[in-house]
Amino acid sequence: MKKIVTTALLLTCFMAFSQQKTIEQNVDALLKRMTLEEKIGQLNQYTGDNAATGPITINPNKQSEIKAGLIGSMLNVLGTQYTRQYQELAMQSRLKIPLLFGQDVIHGYKTTFPIPLAEAASWDLDAMELSARIAATEASASGIHWTFAPMVDIARDPRWGRVMEGAGEDTYLGSKIAYARVKGFQGKLGDLNSVMACVKHFAAYGAAVGGRDYNSVDMSERMLWETYLPPFKAALDAGAATFMNSFNDLNGIPATGNKYLQRDILKGKWNFKGFVVSDWGSIGEMINHGYVSDSKEAALAAITAGSDMDMESNAYRYNLAQLVKEKKVSIALIDDAVKRILRKKFELGLFEDPYKYSNPEREQKELNNLEYRKVAREIAAKSIVLLKNVSPPGREKSILPISKQTKTIASIGPLVKERKQNMGFWSVELPEVDYDKYVISQWEGLQNKVGNTAKLLYAKGCEIEGDNKDGFAEAIAIANQADIVILSIGEKRDMSGEAKSRSNLRLPGVQEELIKAIQATGKPVVVLINAGRPLIFNWTADNVPAILYTWWLGSEAGNAIADVLFGDYNPSGKLPMSFPREEGQIPIYYNHFNTGRPAKNDNESNYVSAYTDLKNSPKFPFGYGLSYTSFEYSNLKLSKNKIKSTEKIEVSLTVTNSGKVAGEEVVQLYLRDKVGSVVRPIIELKDFQKIKLNSGETKTVKFIINKEKLSFYNANLQWIAEPGDFDIMIGSSSADIRLRDSFELMN
Ligand code: GLC
């Protein structure tokens, strides 16, 4: 038997090797036949004319340029009909090199999943991989070869609107999610239901000064390596086919022209064999940065630094040939970039069949698969975070879950009957989808759940923005008729996302005043907060007895929210970002250093690192989320309390569901390196497990601590684990540590 397995394994490796060899031979043979203009054409990407995800440069000659082999890729071209039309133009070119079609399939294609920050709150890596897998299946059935995802930017500043697109503030969680999403999107590259991933934005884009999009980033190399680069490396380890560089300058050099990032780290140290696409117009924007004087210098800086493909700036199109003729750019650099791109086109099978992904029958089948909506509903429910659930004055029980026998329910707020708002930013705008039918509103979710047993009352109450309170009276009136009130408020879907930085994170308009007015009726109130980022809602958090953070949950939002509201799904989400009390606390993140004068508690401020006018702690901490049940942690055991760097510690503990209903708990393992050659965070997430427990059930949870989990970058950028004492903390959040112990790493 063993011999058969070995032979099969050897055969598989040989076949893979020989396939790669064939691809290399094909790439080299094609390259030899290409003119300089055709080579530069492969480095050129334009948007389709149906949609824009950046400042458009009008080019009426796209079609003729495709036929002349002067464009290698398009983005924002959706559907088999349009991709086939453009591909047919490419097949009229001299060498018939197929186009690559890229698209921002960030959280679903037709079936829309929760925004990535919401999915991150599920801490369910399998669920996130599955949602990316379905997104890839739908997108690839619509002619898309390549998604500009996952976005893996670590973000500690909720003023930055693009926090909605990533996995939050933590490097360990962000790295695990990056890996899962790449695996989900790509599956096996070249398969019919696979799309190339594009890891973005390389690098450190989330650290923009002031949380202002596109702004400068300045940080130590150690911070870059320790906090911001690991998710990119995890995505690369997952086999990511492409990277996208970022708009920001990093320590004074724009990422698009940053040789250290793209050649020294990515293509050098990390040995990345795929290709790098610029962000929209980012090559030409180096002129605005003041890093180059004109488009020609921009092209020189970008190609030299390792940007292989130019998205929408035209810098390569109009300058590279001249730069080669002037011997300022070697043809070897051009050839390297072209080969990286051609390699992927061969790997995808596009030379064998340029229309492989543009099959209308498959598109029809895949884009109407109701199974995908079921998955969307499940992950949406898992993404909801229960922030608060206490019994209101005069009531024994907490409000949630709401009994299905409730007679009269008032549903109030500007987002109750919205449909498309639930899609969040970066949902794919499909021309033929009528969102007003396609997305389950929160009102429809209520009707589906209890429409036959409860009397449902509705009032909008107010708009999301503006100071008009005319709707308050109607809202109060229906609240007074109800047994319970569900208030759905928040942002608009496009108040977070790209170029959506906000200096004020409070609930917009008069929404919190509406909450106060409804609360004043004395009725039990549940508040749903729909947003793409952490918001500030201190009065609500302090006074309303039940709060669910519902983010933007996609196509099945209404059903998923109803599943949680009525207990058909026990909420299990945990915050992937710290929620500030005030903007003045930002940047705020859990894994900070201790400083020389740490505040012992939230109220100390005399000669310690604290605010005199505000508590230090966040309103809601990283890793926080409640459940309808409760979990007891016990029996923490370490196999050793002293280890050498070659050894590992087996950690075990038991978790019991001490409540009355089944539920899931994210058991979080944190470490603290007590003393280091550079200061170390007071707490760092190093592992987690999401477990499901029935009421009364106990499970043993096991972790392994090895040298990798004890390592960090020292002042010389060496990745090392230093001998010394470590604290181990097992928690239900970063601020709810249930079990502690310590151990020593010996020399
Ligand atoms: C945008 C975004 C990037 C996106 C690209 C194409 O400006 O920064 O994330 O993939 O352009 O839409």
Tab-separated table of N, CA and C and ligand atoms in Angstrom, residues 45 47 52-55 75-76 103-104 106 147-149 151 153 162 165 198 200-201 205 213-214 244-247 277-281 311 426 498, ligand 1:
chain	number	residue	atom	x	y	z
A	45	GLN	N	-3.487	47.955	-17.703
A	45	GLN	CA	-4.846	47.528	-17.305
A	45	GLN	C	-5.784	48.739	-17.316
A	47	THR	N	-10.060	50.052	-16.889
A	47	THR	CA	-11.393	49.717	-16.390
A	47	THR	C	-12.360	49.623	-17.556
A	52	ALA	N	-16.808	52.449	-12.352
A	52	ALA	CA	-15.483	52.993	-12.020
A	52	ALA	C	-15.254	52.841	-10.521
A	53	THR	N	-14.063	52.449	-10.150
A	53	THR	CA	-13.735	52.359	-8.720
A	53	THR	C	-12.559	53.273	-8.444
A	54	GLY	N	-12.503	54.347	-9.224
A	54	GLY	CA	-11.460	55.355	-9.031
A	54	GLY	C	-11.692	56.465	-10.043
A	55	PRO	N	-10.861	57.513	-10.007
A	55	PRO	CA	-11.031	58.632	-10.955
A	55	PRO	C	-10.797	58.161	-12.398
A	75	LEU	N	-10.586	45.662	-15.765
A	75	LEU	CA	-11.339	45.460	-14.526
A	75	LEU	C	-12.711	46.091	-14.704
A	76	ASN	N	-13.621	45.726	-13.809
A	76	ASN	CA	-14.992	46.266	-13.859
A	76	ASN	C	-15.688	45.922	-15.166
A	103	GLN	N	-11.769	41.984	-10.763
A	103	GLN	CA	-12.940	42.621	-10.160
A	103	GLN	C	-12.805	42.653	-8.647
A	104	ASP	N	-13.330	43.686	-8.019
A	104	ASP	CA	-13.338	43.737	-6.543
A	104	ASP	C	-14.444	42.843	-5.999
A	106	ILE	N	-15.103	41.456	-3.070
A	106	ILE	CA	-14.545	41.614	-1.710
A	106	ILE	C	-15.306	40.780	-0.688
A	147	THR	N	-9.798	38.307	-8.376
A	147	THR	CA	-10.439	39.257	-7.468
A	147	THR	C	-9.372	40.104	-6.785
A	148	PHE	N	-9.671	41.361	-6.567
A	148	PHE	CA	-8.735	42.238	-5.854
A	148	PHE	C	-9.013	42.102	-4.352
A	149	ALA	N	-8.764	40.891	-3.878
A	149	ALA	CA	-9.016	40.566	-2.460
A	149	ALA	C	-8.178	39.337	-2.135
A	151	MET	N	-8.217	42.019	1.184
A	151	MET	CA	-7.555	43.176	1.774
A	151	MET	C	-7.102	42.759	3.160
A	153	ASP	N	-5.002	44.671	5.289
A	153	ASP	CA	-4.379	45.784	6.015
A	153	ASP	C	-4.785	45.788	7.491
A	162	ARG	N	-11.835	52.297	5.436
A	162	ARG	CA	-11.574	50.968	4.852
A	162	ARG	C	-11.373	49.885	5.899
A	165	GLU	N	-13.148	46.672	5.259
A	165	GLU	CA	-12.715	45.760	4.184
A	165	GLU	C	-11.722	44.710	4.670
A	198	CYS	N	-5.699	38.539	-4.853
A	198	CYS	CA	-4.806	39.689	-4.971
A	198	CYS	C	-4.676	40.314	-3.589
A	200	LYS	N	-3.847	42.734	-0.771
A	200	LYS	CA	-3.680	44.186	-0.808
A	200	LYS	C	-3.873	44.768	0.568
A	201	HIS	N	-3.370	46.028	0.820
A	201	HIS	CA	-2.631	46.898	-0.111
A	201	HIS	C	-1.207	46.976	0.426
A	205	TYR	N	-1.061	50.338	4.524
A	205	TYR	CA	-2.044	51.366	4.109
A	205	TYR	C	-2.985	51.722	5.262
A	213	ASP	N	-7.823	58.549	4.605
A	213	ASP	CA	-7.477	57.644	3.514
A	213	ASP	C	-6.413	58.275	2.627
A	214	TYR	N	-5.538	57.413	2.097
A	214	TYR	CA	-4.466	57.806	1.172
A	214	TYR	C	-3.373	58.627	1.877
A	244	MET	N	-1.301	43.619	-4.679
A	244	MET	CA	-1.569	44.991	-5.128
A	244	MET	C	-0.861	45.944	-4.179
A	245	ASN	N	-0.155	46.934	-4.790
A	245	ASN	CA	0.523	47.855	-3.886
A	245	ASN	C	-0.441	48.943	-3.459
A	246	SER	N	0.031	49.830	-2.577
A	246	SER	CA	-0.919	50.742	-1.940
A	246	SER	C	-0.654	52.197	-2.306
A	247	PHE	N	-1.634	53.033	-2.046
A	247	PHE	CA	-1.575	54.453	-2.418
A	247	PHE	C	-0.586	55.229	-1.552
A	277	VAL	N	0.129	44.275	-9.142
A	277	VAL	CA	-0.616	45.289	-9.885
A	277	VAL	C	-0.620	46.567	-9.048
A	278	SER	N	-0.539	47.702	-9.710
A	278	SER	CA	-0.607	48.958	-8.944
A	278	SER	C	-2.034	49.154	-8.472
A	279	ASP	N	-2.222	50.072	-7.529
A	279	ASP	CA	-3.594	50.431	-7.237
A	279	ASP	C	-4.031	51.458	-8.295
A	280	TRP	N	-5.290	51.763	-8.277
A	280	TRP	CA	-5.877	52.582	-9.352
A	280	TRP	C	-5.125	53.897	-9.527
A	281	GLY	N	-4.341	54.016	-10.596
A	281	GLY	CA	-3.667	55.269	-10.889
A	281	GLY	C	-2.500	55.581	-9.973
A	311	MET	N	-2.464	49.878	-13.309
A	311	MET	CA	-3.909	50.039	-13.318
A	311	MET	C	-4.255	51.494	-13.560
A	426	TRP	N	-18.333	48.056	-1.320
A	426	TRP	CA	-17.645	47.020	-2.096
A	426	TRP	C	-18.542	45.831	-2.420
A	498	GLU	N	-13.893	52.975	0.872
A	498	GLU	CA	-12.782	53.757	0.344
A	498	GLU	C	-13.145	55.233	0.291
B	1	GLC	C1	-9.425	51.091	-5.627
B	1	GLC	C2	-8.951	50.409	-4.369
B	1	GLC	C3	-8.489	49.002	-4.588
B	1	GLC	C4	-9.320	48.372	-5.693
B	1	GLC	C5	-8.957	49.087	-6.975
B	1	GLC	C6	-9.778	48.570	-8.172
B	1	GLC	O1	-8.970	52.419	-5.638
B	1	GLC	O2	-7.960	51.058	-3.608
B	1	GLC	O3	-8.615	48.318	-3.349
B	1	GLC	O4	-9.047	46.997	-5.808
B	1	GLC	O5	-9.106	50.502	-6.879
B	1	GLC	O6	-11.117	48.837	-7.980
